[in-house]
Amino acid sequence: QSALTQPASVSGSPGQSITISCTGTSSDVGSYNLVSWYQQHPDKAPKLIIYEVNKRPSGVSNRFSGSRSGNTASLTISGLQADDEADYYCCSYAGFSTWMFGGGTKLTVL
Amino acid sequence: QVQLQESGPGLVKPSGTLSLTCTVSGGSITSTNWWTWVRRPPGKGLEWIGEIYQSGNTNYNPSLRSRVTISVDKSKNQFSLKLTSVTAADTAVYYCAIRPPRNWFDPWGQGTLVTVSS
C-alpha cells in the first residue's frame, strides 16, 4: 500500500491562489468519493478542511475548495493568507476497509 | 465536544513493544465511530495504522497488520495501540483520531512522539 502522491512543496504570495494535487489510482482516489484534506500547522494536530472530495466542514473558510479528475484530487486555496502556511495532506479510502494518506505538501506563503 | 489525548512511553527499545493509550473525553467510546491510530515519521507524511469499532471489530494497514493490535476499554473510555518488534523506522509522532460514519478523520489528539532507540 503506497502513499498517495503529493508535491513536496508549493508556494504563493498573499492574495494568490495555489493548487495542491493528490494522485492515486483507480483503486482509491479514482473509485470512491471519500477523499479528504487536512491542514497541519507545526506541532499541532491535523485539522479537517475538505471531506467527500469537495465538501467543507462548518467553520472552514470558503477559500478552501476540493475537486477531483480521474485518479487525481486537488485542493485549491484562494486569497492566500499568512496563516495558510502549513502542511497539507490528502486522504482516500483504499478499499478493503483501509485508508491511505498522501506524503504531504508544505505550503509556503512568500 | 469530543477530545482525545494520547499517552504512553516516549522511548522504546528496538525489538520491543510500543504501547499507547488514547483517552476519550466529552463523548462515549460506544458511539458510532471508528477509533483510529495514525502516525507521522520524522520528515515523512501521515500513515494510517488502523482502527477499532466499539464492538471490537478492527481494520489494519496491511503493511503493519502482522505487528499491530488495537483494543478498546469501554470501562475507561479508552482505546489502545500495541506495535511489536519495533525498529527505528517506527519512530514517529502517533496520533489518535475519530472516524465518524461520514468517513473523515476529526477530531485528532495532539500527538505523542515515540522514539525507538537503545
mmCIF file with all atom_site columns, C-alpha atoms in Angstrom:
data_model
loop_
_atom_site.group_PDB
_atom_site.id
_atom_site.type_symbol
_atom_site.label_atom_id
_atom_site.label_alt_id
_atom_site.label_comp_id
_atom_site.label_asym_id
_atom_site.label_entity_id
_atom_site.label_seq_id
_atom_site.pdbx_PDB_ins_code
_atom_site.Cartn_x
_atom_site.Cartn_y
_atom_site.Cartn_z
_atom_site.occupancy
_atom_site.B_iso_or_equiv
_atom_site.pdbx_formal_charge
_atom_site.auth_seq_id
_atom_site.auth_comp_id
_atom_site.auth_asym_id
_atom_site.auth_atom_id
_atom_site.pdbx_PDB_model_num
ATOM 1   C CA . GLN A 1 1   ? 0.000   0.000  0.000   1.00 0.00 ? 1   GLN A CA 1
ATOM 2   C CA . SER A 1 2   ? 1.886   3.099  -1.249  1.00 0.00 ? 2   SER A CA 1
ATOM 3   C CA . ALA A 1 3   ? 1.137   6.636  -0.148  1.00 0.00 ? 3   ALA A CA 1
ATOM 4   C CA . LEU A 1 4   ? -0.839  8.972  -2.376  1.00 0.00 ? 4   LEU A CA 1
ATOM 5   C CA . THR A 1 5   ? 1.488   11.261 -4.327  1.00 0.00 ? 5   THR A CA 1
ATOM 6   C CA . GLN A 1 6   ? 1.619   14.941 -3.450  1.00 0.00 ? 6   GLN A CA 1
ATOM 7   C CA . PRO A 1 7   ? 4.174   17.601 -4.403  1.00 0.00 ? 7   PRO A CA 1
ATOM 8   C CA . ALA A 1 8   ? 6.660   18.091 -1.584  1.00 0.00 ? 8   ALA A CA 1
ATOM 9   C CA . SER A 1 9   ? 6.196   21.842 -1.592  1.00 0.00 ? 9   SER A CA 1
ATOM 10  C CA . VAL A 1 10  ? 4.251   24.687 -3.153  1.00 0.00 ? 10  VAL A CA 1
ATOM 11  C CA . SER A 1 11  ? 4.435   28.413 -2.605  1.00 0.00 ? 11  SER A CA 1
ATOM 12  C CA . GLY A 1 12  ? 2.460   31.525 -3.342  1.00 0.00 ? 12  GLY A CA 1
ATOM 13  C CA . SER A 1 13  ? 2.189   35.184 -2.419  1.00 0.00 ? 13  SER A CA 1
ATOM 14  C CA . PRO A 1 14  ? -0.565  36.632 -0.258  1.00 0.00 ? 14  PRO A CA 1
ATOM 15  C CA . GLY A 1 15  ? -3.776  37.028 -2.232  1.00 0.00 ? 15  GLY A CA 1
ATOM 16  C CA . GLN A 1 16  ? -2.798  34.482 -4.869  1.00 0.00 ? 16  GLN A CA 1
ATOM 17  C CA . SER A 1 17  ? -4.300  31.033 -5.406  1.00 0.00 ? 17  SER A CA 1
ATOM 18  C CA . ILE A 1 18  ? -2.457  27.733 -5.248  1.00 0.00 ? 18  ILE A CA 1
ATOM 19  C CA . THR A 1 19  ? -3.440  24.169 -6.038  1.00 0.00 ? 19  THR A CA 1
ATOM 20  C CA . ILE A 1 20  ? -2.090  21.005 -4.417  1.00 0.00 ? 20  ILE A CA 1
ATOM 21  C CA . SER A 1 21  ? -2.520  17.744 -6.293  1.00 0.00 ? 21  SER A CA 1
ATOM 22  C CA . CYS A 1 22  ? -3.005  14.283 -4.831  1.00 0.00 ? 22  CYS A CA 1
ATOM 23  C CA . THR A 1 23  ? -2.519  11.409 -7.245  1.00 0.00 ? 23  THR A CA 1
ATOM 24  C CA . GLY A 1 24  ? -3.696  7.910  -6.507  1.00 0.00 ? 24  GLY A CA 1
ATOM 25  C CA . THR A 1 25  ? -5.017  5.055  -8.595  1.00 0.00 ? 25  THR A CA 1
ATOM 26  C CA . SER A 1 26  ? -8.284  3.682  -9.893  1.00 0.00 ? 26  SER A CA 1
ATOM 27  C CA . SER A 1 27  ? -8.389  1.580  -6.705  1.00 0.00 ? 27  SER A CA 1
ATOM 28  C CA . ASP A 1 28  ? -8.543  4.529  -4.331  1.00 0.00 ? 28  ASP A CA 1
ATOM 29  C CA . VAL A 1 29  ? -8.910  8.198  -5.364  1.00 0.00 ? 29  VAL A CA 1
ATOM 30  C CA . GLY A 1 30  ? -10.492 7.274  -8.673  1.00 0.00 ? 30  GLY A CA 1
ATOM 31  C CA . SER A 1 31  ? -13.051 4.875  -7.215  1.00 0.00 ? 31  SER A CA 1
ATOM 32  C CA . TYR A 1 32  ? -14.519 6.483  -4.117  1.00 0.00 ? 32  TYR A CA 1
ATOM 33  C CA . ASN A 1 33  ? -15.953 9.877  -3.181  1.00 0.00 ? 33  ASN A CA 1
ATOM 34  C CA . LEU A 1 34  ? -14.060 9.567  0.079   1.00 0.00 ? 34  LEU A CA 1
ATOM 35  C CA . VAL A 1 35  ? -11.173 11.974 -0.392  1.00 0.00 ? 35  VAL A CA 1
ATOM 36  C CA . SER A 1 36  ? -10.449 14.350 2.469   1.00 0.00 ? 36  SER A CA 1
ATOM 37  C CA . TRP A 1 37  ? -7.842  17.022 3.107   1.00 0.00 ? 37  TRP A CA 1
ATOM 38  C CA . TYR A 1 38  ? -6.107  18.070 6.322   1.00 0.00 ? 38  TYR A CA 1
ATOM 39  C CA . GLN A 1 39  ? -4.148  21.162 7.334   1.00 0.00 ? 39  GLN A CA 1
ATOM 40  C CA . GLN A 1 40  ? -1.402  20.764 9.919   1.00 0.00 ? 40  GLN A CA 1
ATOM 41  C CA . HIS A 1 41  ? 0.473   23.649 11.486  1.00 0.00 ? 41  HIS A CA 1
ATOM 42  C CA . PRO A 1 42  ? 3.796   22.857 13.235  1.00 0.00 ? 42  PRO A CA 1
ATOM 43  C CA . ASP A 1 43  ? 3.345   20.917 16.467  1.00 0.00 ? 43  ASP A CA 1
ATOM 44  C CA . LYS A 1 44  ? -0.422  20.964 16.065  1.00 0.00 ? 44  LYS A CA 1
ATOM 45  C CA . ALA A 1 45  ? -2.939  18.247 15.349  1.00 0.00 ? 45  ALA A CA 1
ATOM 46  C CA . PRO A 1 46  ? -4.192  17.862 11.767  1.00 0.00 ? 46  PRO A CA 1
ATOM 47  C CA . LYS A 1 47  ? -7.423  19.723 11.025  1.00 0.00 ? 47  LYS A CA 1
ATOM 48  C CA . LEU A 1 48  ? -10.072 18.559 8.564   1.00 0.00 ? 48  LEU A CA 1
ATOM 49  C CA . ILE A 1 49  ? -10.665 21.137 5.815   1.00 0.00 ? 49  ILE A CA 1
ATOM 50  C CA . ILE A 1 50  ? -12.320 19.142 2.992   1.00 0.00 ? 50  ILE A CA 1
ATOM 51  C CA . TYR A 1 51  ? -14.281 15.876 3.012   1.00 0.00 ? 51  TYR A CA 1
ATOM 52  C CA . GLU A 1 52  ? -16.009 13.769 0.369   1.00 0.00 ? 52  GLU A CA 1
ATOM 53  C CA . VAL A 1 53  ? -13.847 15.373 -2.357  1.00 0.00 ? 53  VAL A CA 1
ATOM 54  C CA . ASN A 1 54  ? -15.343 18.863 -2.273  1.00 0.00 ? 54  ASN A CA 1
ATOM 55  C CA . LYS A 1 55  ? -17.342 19.483 0.913   1.00 0.00 ? 55  LYS A CA 1
ATOM 56  C CA . ARG A 1 56  ? -16.262 21.939 3.594   1.00 0.00 ? 56  ARG A CA 1
ATOM 57  C CA . PRO A 1 57  ? -16.896 21.342 7.291   1.00 0.00 ? 57  PRO A CA 1
ATOM 58  C CA . SER A 1 58  ? -18.705 24.067 9.169   1.00 0.00 ? 58  SER A CA 1
ATOM 59  C CA . GLY A 1 59  ? -16.289 26.823 10.148  1.00 0.00 ? 59  GLY A CA 1
ATOM 60  C CA . VAL A 1 60  ? -13.767 26.219 7.361   1.00 0.00 ? 60  VAL A CA 1
ATOM 61  C CA . SER A 1 61  ? -13.188 29.209 5.081   1.00 0.00 ? 61  SER A CA 1
ATOM 62  C CA . ASN A 1 62  ? -14.695 29.093 1.598   1.00 0.00 ? 62  ASN A CA 1
ATOM 63  C CA . ARG A 1 63  ? -11.214 29.973 0.327   1.00 0.00 ? 63  ARG A CA 1
ATOM 64  C CA . PHE A 1 64  ? -10.556 26.227 0.539   1.00 0.00 ? 64  PHE A CA 1
ATOM 65  C CA . SER A 1 65  ? -12.052 24.058 -2.209  1.00 0.00 ? 65  SER A CA 1
ATOM 66  C CA . GLY A 1 66  ? -11.602 20.499 -3.420  1.00 0.00 ? 66  GLY A CA 1
ATOM 67  C CA . SER A 1 67  ? -12.069 18.714 -6.710  1.00 0.00 ? 67  SER A CA 1
ATOM 68  C CA . ARG A 1 68  ? -11.163 15.509 -8.500  1.00 0.00 ? 68  ARG A CA 1
ATOM 69  C CA . SER A 1 69  ? -10.375 14.470 -12.039 1.00 0.00 ? 69  SER A CA 1
ATOM 70  C CA . GLY A 1 70  ? -9.804  10.808 -12.669 1.00 0.00 ? 70  GLY A CA 1
ATOM 71  C CA . ASN A 1 71  ? -7.290  9.463  -10.159 1.00 0.00 ? 71  ASN A CA 1
ATOM 72  C CA . THR A 1 72  ? -6.109  12.912 -9.049  1.00 0.00 ? 72  THR A CA 1
ATOM 73  C CA . ALA A 1 73  ? -7.729  15.021 -6.368  1.00 0.00 ? 73  ALA A CA 1
ATOM 74  C CA . SER A 1 74  ? -6.857  18.668 -5.861  1.00 0.00 ? 74  SER A CA 1
ATOM 75  C CA . LEU A 1 75  ? -7.037  21.232 -3.092  1.00 0.00 ? 75  LEU A CA 1
ATOM 76  C CA . THR A 1 76  ? -7.204  24.894 -4.096  1.00 0.00 ? 76  THR A CA 1
ATOM 77  C CA . ILE A 1 77  ? -6.602  27.715 -1.667  1.00 0.00 ? 77  ILE A CA 1
ATOM 78  C CA . SER A 1 78  ? -7.601  31.136 -2.941  1.00 0.00 ? 78  SER A CA 1
ATOM 79  C CA . GLY A 1 79  ? -6.718  34.515 -1.478  1.00 0.00 ? 79  GLY A CA 1
ATOM 80  C CA . LEU A 1 80  ? -3.639  33.124 0.275   1.00 0.00 ? 80  LEU A CA 1
ATOM 81  C CA . GLN A 1 81  ? -3.071  34.348 3.794   1.00 0.00 ? 81  GLN A CA 1
ATOM 82  C CA . ALA A 1 82  ? -0.034  34.066 6.043   1.00 0.00 ? 82  ALA A CA 1
ATOM 83  C CA . ASP A 1 83  ? -1.851  31.655 8.340   1.00 0.00 ? 83  ASP A CA 1
ATOM 84  C CA . ASP A 1 84  ? -2.360  29.232 5.462   1.00 0.00 ? 84  ASP A CA 1
ATOM 85  C CA . GLU A 1 85  ? 1.328   28.359 5.694   1.00 0.00 ? 85  GLU A CA 1
ATOM 86  C CA . ALA A 1 86  ? 1.218   24.736 6.893   1.00 0.00 ? 86  ALA A CA 1
ATOM 87  C CA . ASP A 1 87  ? 1.497   21.127 5.770   1.00 0.00 ? 87  ASP A CA 1
ATOM 88  C CA . TYR A 1 88  ? -1.422  19.719 3.805   1.00 0.00 ? 88  TYR A CA 1
ATOM 89  C CA . TYR A 1 89  ? -2.358  16.056 3.495   1.00 0.00 ? 89  TYR A CA 1
ATOM 90  C CA . CYS A 1 90  ? -4.863  14.257 1.321   1.00 0.00 ? 90  CYS A CA 1
ATOM 91  C CA . CYS A 1 91  ? -6.509  11.011 2.348   1.00 0.00 ? 91  CYS A CA 1
ATOM 92  C CA . SER A 1 92  ? -8.551  8.446  0.439   1.00 0.00 ? 92  SER A CA 1
ATOM 93  C CA . TYR A 1 93  ? -10.411 5.256  1.128   1.00 0.00 ? 93  TYR A CA 1
ATOM 94  C CA . ALA A 1 94  ? -8.370  2.490  -0.470  1.00 0.00 ? 94  ALA A CA 1
ATOM 95  C CA . GLY A 1 95  ? -10.829 -0.385 -0.400  1.00 0.00 ? 95  GLY A CA 1
ATOM 96  C CA . PHE A 1 96  ? -10.959 -3.459 1.839   1.00 0.00 ? 96  PHE A CA 1
ATOM 97  C CA . SER A 1 97  ? -11.615 -1.243 4.891   1.00 0.00 ? 97  SER A CA 1
ATOM 98  C CA . THR A 1 98  ? -8.281  0.549  4.629   1.00 0.00 ? 98  THR A CA 1
ATOM 99  C CA . TRP A 1 99  ? -7.294  4.195  4.279   1.00 0.00 ? 99  TRP A CA 1
ATOM 100 C CA . MET A 1 100 ? -4.325  5.919  2.724   1.00 0.00 ? 100 MET A CA 1
ATOM 101 C CA . PHE A 1 101 ? -2.752  9.339  3.233   1.00 0.00 ? 101 PHE A CA 1
ATOM 102 C CA . GLY A 1 102 ? -0.567  11.379 0.940   1.00 0.00 ? 102 GLY A CA 1
ATOM 103 C CA . GLY A 1 103 ? 3.051   12.211 1.610   1.00 0.00 ? 103 GLY A CA 1
ATOM 104 C CA . GLY A 1 104 ? 2.156   15.784 2.491   1.00 0.00 ? 104 GLY A CA 1
ATOM 105 C CA . THR A 1 105 ? 2.791   19.164 0.889   1.00 0.00 ? 105 THR A CA 1
ATOM 106 C CA . LYS A 1 106 ? 4.478   22.081 2.624   1.00 0.00 ? 106 LYS A CA 1
ATOM 107 C CA . LEU A 1 107 ? 2.824   25.369 1.662   1.00 0.00 ? 107 LEU A CA 1
ATOM 108 C CA . THR A 1 108 ? 4.983   28.469 1.964   1.00 0.00 ? 108 THR A CA 1
ATOM 109 C CA . VAL A 1 109 ? 3.366   31.896 1.802   1.00 0.00 ? 109 VAL A CA 1
ATOM 110 C CA . LEU A 1 110 ? 6.007   34.219 0.398   1.00 0.00 ? 110 LEU A CA 1
ATOM 111 C CA . GLN B 2 1   ? -17.086 18.399 22.001  1.00 0.00 ? 1   GLN B CA 1
ATOM 112 C CA . VAL B 2 2   ? -15.110 15.164 21.971  1.00 0.00 ? 2   VAL B CA 1
ATOM 113 C CA . GLN B 2 3   ? -11.418 15.445 22.813  1.00 0.00 ? 3   GLN B CA 1
ATOM 114 C CA . LEU B 2 4   ? -8.666  12.847 22.520  1.00 0.00 ? 4   LEU B CA 1
ATOM 115 C CA . GLN B 2 5   ? -5.403  12.558 24.441  1.00 0.00 ? 5   GLN B CA 1
ATOM 116 C CA . GLU B 2 6   ? -2.589  10.118 23.717  1.00 0.00 ? 6   GLU B CA 1
ATOM 117 C CA . SER B 2 7   ? -0.376  8.758  26.484  1.00 0.00 ? 7   SER B CA 1
ATOM 118 C CA . GLY B 2 8   ? 2.433   6.258  26.799  1.00 0.00 ? 8   GLY B CA 1
ATOM 119 C CA . PRO B 2 9   ? 6.232   5.844  26.902  1.00 0.00 ? 9   PRO B CA 1
ATOM 120 C CA . GLY B 2 10  ? 8.207   8.209  24.719  1.00 0.00 ? 10  GLY B CA 1
ATOM 121 C CA . LEU B 2 11  ? 11.120  5.803  24.330  1.00 0.00 ? 11  LEU B CA 1
ATOM 122 C CA . VAL B 2 12  ? 11.012  2.153  23.307  1.00 0.00 ? 12  VAL B CA 1
ATOM 123 C CA . LYS B 2 13  ? 13.947  -0.183 22.746  1.00 0.00 ? 13  LYS B CA 1
ATOM 124 C CA . PRO B 2 14  ? 14.447  -1.887 19.379  1.00 0.00 ? 14  PRO B CA 1
ATOM 125 C CA . SER B 2 15  ? 12.643  -5.232 19.148  1.00 0.00 ? 15  SER B CA 1
ATOM 126 C CA . GLY B 2 16  ? 10.382  -4.129 21.985  1.00 0.00 ? 16  GLY B CA 1
ATOM 127 C CA . THR B 2 17  ? 6.666   -3.325 22.025  1.00 0.00 ? 17  THR B CA 1
ATOM 128 C CA . LEU B 2 18  ? 5.242   0.152  21.602  1.00 0.00 ? 18  LEU B CA 1
ATOM 129 C CA . SER B 2 19  ? 2.120   0.691  23.713  1.00 0.00 ? 19  SER B CA 1
ATOM 130 C CA . LEU B 2 20  ? -0.055  3.802  23.617  1.00 0.00 ? 20  LEU B CA 1
ATOM 131 C CA . THR B 2 21  ? -3.451  4.704  25.009  1.00 0.00 ? 21  THR B CA 1
ATOM 132 C CA . CYS B 2 22  ? -5.949  7.269  23.783  1.00 0.00 ? 22  CYS B CA 1
ATOM 133 C CA . THR B 2 23  ? -8.367  8.675  26.360  1.00 0.00 ? 23  THR B CA 1
ATOM 134 C CA . VAL B 2 24  ? -11.693 9.948  25.065  1.00 0.00 ? 24  VAL B CA 1
ATOM 135 C CA . SER B 2 25  ? -13.393 12.826 26.887  1.00 0.00 ? 25  SER B CA 1
ATOM 136 C CA . GLY B 2 26  ? -16.598 14.675 26.127  1.00 0.00 ? 26  GLY B CA 1
ATOM 137 C CA . GLY B 2 27  ? -18.131 11.662 24.447  1.00 0.00 ? 27  GLY B CA 1
ATOM 138 C CA . SER B 2 28  ? -18.554 7.914  24.678  1.00 0.00 ? 28  SER B CA 1
ATOM 139 C CA . ILE B 2 29  ? -16.370 5.319  23.051  1.00 0.00 ? 29  ILE B CA 1
ATOM 140 C CA . THR B 2 30  ? -19.553 3.313  22.499  1.00 0.00 ? 30  THR B CA 1
ATOM 141 C CA . SER B 2 31  ? -20.776 5.872  19.938  1.00 0.00 ? 31  SER B CA 1
ATOM 142 C CA . THR B 2 32  ? -20.962 5.019  16.214  1.00 0.00 ? 32  THR B CA 1
ATOM 143 C CA . ASN B 2 33  ? -17.386 5.987  15.407  1.00 0.00 ? 33  ASN B CA 1
ATOM 144 C CA . TRP B 2 34  ? -14.256 4.172  14.396  1.00 0.00 ? 34  TRP B CA 1
ATOM 145 C CA . TRP B 2 35  ? -11.364 4.907  16.752  1.00 0.00 ? 35  TRP B CA 1
ATOM 146 C CA . THR B 2 36  ? -8.194  5.359  14.749  1.00 0.00 ? 36  THR B CA 1
ATOM 147 C CA . TRP B 2 37  ? -4.415  5.483  15.045  1.00 0.00 ? 37  TRP B CA 1
ATOM 148 C CA . VAL B 2 38  ? -2.263  7.455  12.576  1.00 0.00 ? 38  VAL B CA 1
ATOM 149 C CA . ARG B 2 39  ? 1.463   8.180  12.723  1.00 0.00 ? 39  ARG B CA 1
ATOM 150 C CA . ARG B 2 40  ? 3.872   10.667 11.184  1.00 0.00 ? 40  ARG B CA 1
ATOM 151 C CA . PRO B 2 41  ? 7.533   9.591  10.959  1.00 0.00 ? 41  PRO B CA 1
ATOM 152 C CA . PRO B 2 42  ? 10.080  12.436 11.022  1.00 0.00 ? 42  PRO B CA 1
ATOM 153 C CA . GLY B 2 43  ? 10.238  14.158 7.653   1.00 0.00 ? 43  GLY B CA 1
ATOM 154 C CA . LYS B 2 44  ? 7.525   11.945 6.188   1.00 0.00 ? 44  LYS B CA 1
ATOM 155 C CA . GLY B 2 45  ? 3.791   12.014 5.655   1.00 0.00 ? 45  GLY B CA 1
ATOM 156 C CA . LEU B 2 46  ? 0.913   10.612 7.640   1.00 0.00 ? 46  LEU B CA 1
ATOM 157 C CA . GLU B 2 47  ? 0.390   6.853  7.746   1.00 0.00 ? 47  GLU B CA 1
ATOM 158 C CA . TRP B 2 48  ? -2.900  5.217  8.696   1.00 0.00 ? 48  TRP B CA 1
ATOM 159 C CA . ILE B 2 49  ? -2.190  2.421  11.187  1.00 0.00 ? 49  ILE B CA 1
ATOM 160 C CA . GLY B 2 50  ? -5.632  1.032  11.889  1.00 0.00 ? 50  GLY B CA 1
ATOM 161 C CA . GLU B 2 51  ? -8.933  1.438  13.687  1.00 0.00 ? 51  GLU B CA 1
ATOM 162 C CA . ILE B 2 52  ? -11.409 -0.239 16.015  1.00 0.00 ? 52  ILE B CA 1
ATOM 163 C CA . TYR B 2 53  ? -15.174 -0.092 16.483  1.00 0.00 ? 53  TYR B CA 1
ATOM 164 C CA . GLN B 2 54  ? -16.885 -0.355 19.844  1.00 0.00 ? 54  GLN B CA 1
ATOM 165 C CA . SER B 2 55  ? -17.819 -3.940 19.006  1.00 0.00 ? 55  SER B CA 1
ATOM 166 C CA . GLY B 2 56  ? -14.156 -4.820 18.806  1.00 0.00 ? 56  GLY B CA 1
ATOM 167 C CA . ASN B 2 57  ? -14.065 -5.091 15.023  1.00 0.00 ? 57  ASN B CA 1
ATOM 168 C CA . THR B 2 58  ? -10.714 -3.886 13.692  1.00 0.00 ? 58  THR B CA 1
ATOM 169 C CA . ASN B 2 59  ? -9.157  -2.832 10.402  1.00 0.00 ? 59  ASN B CA 1
ATOM 170 C CA . TYR B 2 60  ? -5.395  -2.611 9.957   1.00 0.00 ? 60  TYR B CA 1
ATOM 171 C CA . ASN B 2 61  ? -2.891  -1.240 7.447   1.00 0.00 ? 61  ASN B CA 1
ATOM 172 C CA . PRO B 2 62  ? -1.750  -4.332 5.502   1.00 0.00 ? 62  PRO B CA 1
ATOM 173 C CA . SER B 2 63  ? 1.885   -3.271 5.835   1.00 0.00 ? 63  SER B CA 1
ATOM 174 C CA . LEU B 2 64  ? 1.635   -3.293 9.651   1.00 0.00 ? 64  LEU B CA 1
ATOM 175 C CA . ARG B 2 65  ? -1.028  -5.940 10.234  1.00 0.00 ? 65  ARG B CA 1
ATOM 176 C CA . SER B 2 66  ? 1.358   -8.628 11.481  1.00 0.00 ? 66  SER B CA 1
ATOM 177 C CA . ARG B 2 67  ? 2.649   -6.349 14.259  1.00 0.00 ? 67  ARG B CA 1
ATOM 178 C CA . VAL B 2 68  ? -0.363  -4.250 15.275  1.00 0.00 ? 68  VAL B CA 1
ATOM 179 C CA . THR B 2 69  ? -3.136  -4.771 17.793  1.00 0.00 ? 69  THR B CA 1
ATOM 180 C CA . ILE B 2 70  ? -5.767  -2.146 18.585  1.00 0.00 ? 70  ILE B CA 1
ATOM 181 C CA . SER B 2 71  ? -8.109  -2.724 21.506  1.00 0.00 ? 71  SER B CA 1
ATOM 182 C CA . VAL B 2 72  ? -10.870 -0.839 23.322  1.00 0.00 ? 72  VAL B CA 1
ATOM 183 C CA . ASP B 2 73  ? -11.625 -0.487 27.036  1.00 0.00 ? 73  ASP B CA 1
ATOM 184 C CA . LYS B 2 74  ? -15.201 0.700  27.381  1.00 0.00 ? 74  LYS B CA 1
ATOM 185 C CA . SER B 2 75  ? -14.987 0.957  31.174  1.00 0.00 ? 75  SER B CA 1
ATOM 186 C CA . LYS B 2 76  ? -12.210 3.529  30.893  1.00 0.00 ? 76  LYS B CA 1
ATOM 187 C CA . ASN B 2 77  ? -13.441 5.186  27.689  1.00 0.00 ? 77  ASN B CA 1
ATOM 188 C CA . GLN B 2 78  ? -10.062 4.435  26.111  1.00 0.00 ? 78  GLN B CA 1
ATOM 189 C CA . PHE B 2 79  ? -8.603  2.616  23.161  1.00 0.00 ? 79  PHE B CA 1
ATOM 190 C CA . SER B 2 80  ? -5.053  1.380  22.800  1.00 0.00 ? 80  SER B CA 1
ATOM 191 C CA . LEU B 2 81  ? -2.337  0.576  20.271  1.00 0.00 ? 81  LEU B CA 1
ATOM 192 C CA . LYS B 2 82  ? 0.305   -2.117 20.538  1.00 0.00 ? 82  LYS B CA 1
ATOM 193 C CA . LEU B 2 83  ? 3.061   -2.421 17.925  1.00 0.00 ? 83  LEU B CA 1
ATOM 194 C CA . THR B 2 84  ? 5.502   -5.264 18.357  1.00 0.00 ? 84  THR B CA 1
ATOM 195 C CA . SER B 2 85  ? 9.056   -5.852 17.129  1.00 0.00 ? 85  SER B CA 1
ATOM 196 C CA . VAL B 2 86  ? 9.701   -2.148 16.680  1.00 0.00 ? 86  VAL B CA 1
ATOM 197 C CA . THR B 2 87  ? 12.663  -0.705 14.823  1.00 0.00 ? 87  THR B CA 1
ATOM 198 C CA . ALA B 2 88  ? 13.954  2.823  14.243  1.00 0.00 ? 88  ALA B CA 1
ATOM 199 C CA . ALA B 2 89  ? 11.525  3.053  11.318  1.00 0.00 ? 89  ALA B CA 1
ATOM 200 C CA . ASP B 2 90  ? 8.673   3.074  13.840  1.00 0.00 ? 90  ASP B CA 1
ATOM 201 C CA . THR B 2 91  ? 9.911   6.334  15.365  1.00 0.00 ? 91  THR B CA 1
ATOM 202 C CA . ALA B 2 92  ? 7.084   8.798  14.785  1.00 0.00 ? 92  ALA B CA 1
ATOM 203 C CA . VAL B 2 93  ? 4.518   11.108 16.270  1.00 0.00 ? 93  VAL B CA 1
ATOM 204 C CA . TYR B 2 94  ? 1.497   8.915  16.956  1.00 0.00 ? 94  TYR B CA 1
ATOM 205 C CA . TYR B 2 95  ? -1.994  10.401 16.793  1.00 0.00 ? 95  TYR B CA 1
ATOM 206 C CA . CYS B 2 96  ? -5.356  9.034  17.761  1.00 0.00 ? 96  CYS B CA 1
ATOM 207 C CA . ALA B 2 97  ? -8.368  10.299 15.858  1.00 0.00 ? 97  ALA B CA 1
ATOM 208 C CA . ILE B 2 98  ? -12.060 9.674  15.265  1.00 0.00 ? 98  ILE B CA 1
ATOM 209 C CA . ARG B 2 99  ? -13.528 8.422  12.008  1.00 0.00 ? 99  ARG B CA 1
ATOM 210 C CA . PRO B 2 100 ? -17.291 9.038  12.135  1.00 0.00 ? 100 PRO B CA 1
ATOM 211 C CA . PRO B 2 101 ? -19.799 7.376  9.787   1.00 0.00 ? 101 PRO B CA 1
ATOM 212 C CA . ARG B 2 102 ? -19.331 10.249 7.313   1.00 0.00 ? 102 ARG B CA 1
ATOM 213 C CA . ASN B 2 103 ? -15.804 8.970  6.719   1.00 0.00 ? 103 ASN B CA 1
ATOM 214 C CA . TRP B 2 104 ? -13.335 11.630 7.611   1.00 0.00 ? 104 TRP B CA 1
ATOM 215 C CA . PHE B 2 105 ? -10.793 11.872 10.446  1.00 0.00 ? 105 PHE B CA 1
ATOM 216 C CA . ASP B 2 106 ? -11.686 14.511 13.015  1.00 0.00 ? 106 ASP B CA 1
ATOM 217 C CA . PRO B 2 107 ? -11.006 15.415 15.736  1.00 0.00 ? 107 PRO B CA 1
ATOM 218 C CA . TRP B 2 108 ? -7.430  14.353 16.440  1.00 0.00 ? 108 TRP B CA 1
ATOM 219 C CA . GLY B 2 109 ? -5.356  14.167 19.579  1.00 0.00 ? 109 GLY B CA 1
ATOM 220 C CA . GLN B 2 110 ? -2.316  16.412 19.906  1.00 0.00 ? 110 GLN B CA 1
ATOM 221 C CA . GLY B 2 111 ? 0.016   13.513 19.178  1.00 0.00 ? 111 GLY B CA 1
ATOM 222 C CA . THR B 2 112 ? 2.824   11.904 21.129  1.00 0.00 ? 112 THR B CA 1
ATOM 223 C CA . LEU B 2 113 ? 6.390   11.339 19.957  1.00 0.00 ? 113 LEU B CA 1
ATOM 224 C CA . VAL B 2 114 ? 7.684   7.796  20.319  1.00 0.00 ? 114 VAL B CA 1
ATOM 225 C CA . THR B 2 115 ? 11.359  7.210  19.669  1.00 0.00 ? 115 THR B CA 1
ATOM 226 C CA . VAL B 2 116 ? 12.755  3.729  19.111  1.00 0.00 ? 116 VAL B CA 1
ATOM 227 C CA . SER B 2 117 ? 16.315  3.670  20.349  1.00 0.00 ? 117 SER B CA 1
ATOM 228 C CA . SER B 2 118 ? 18.568  1.699  22.646  1.00 0.00 ? 118 SER B CA 1
#
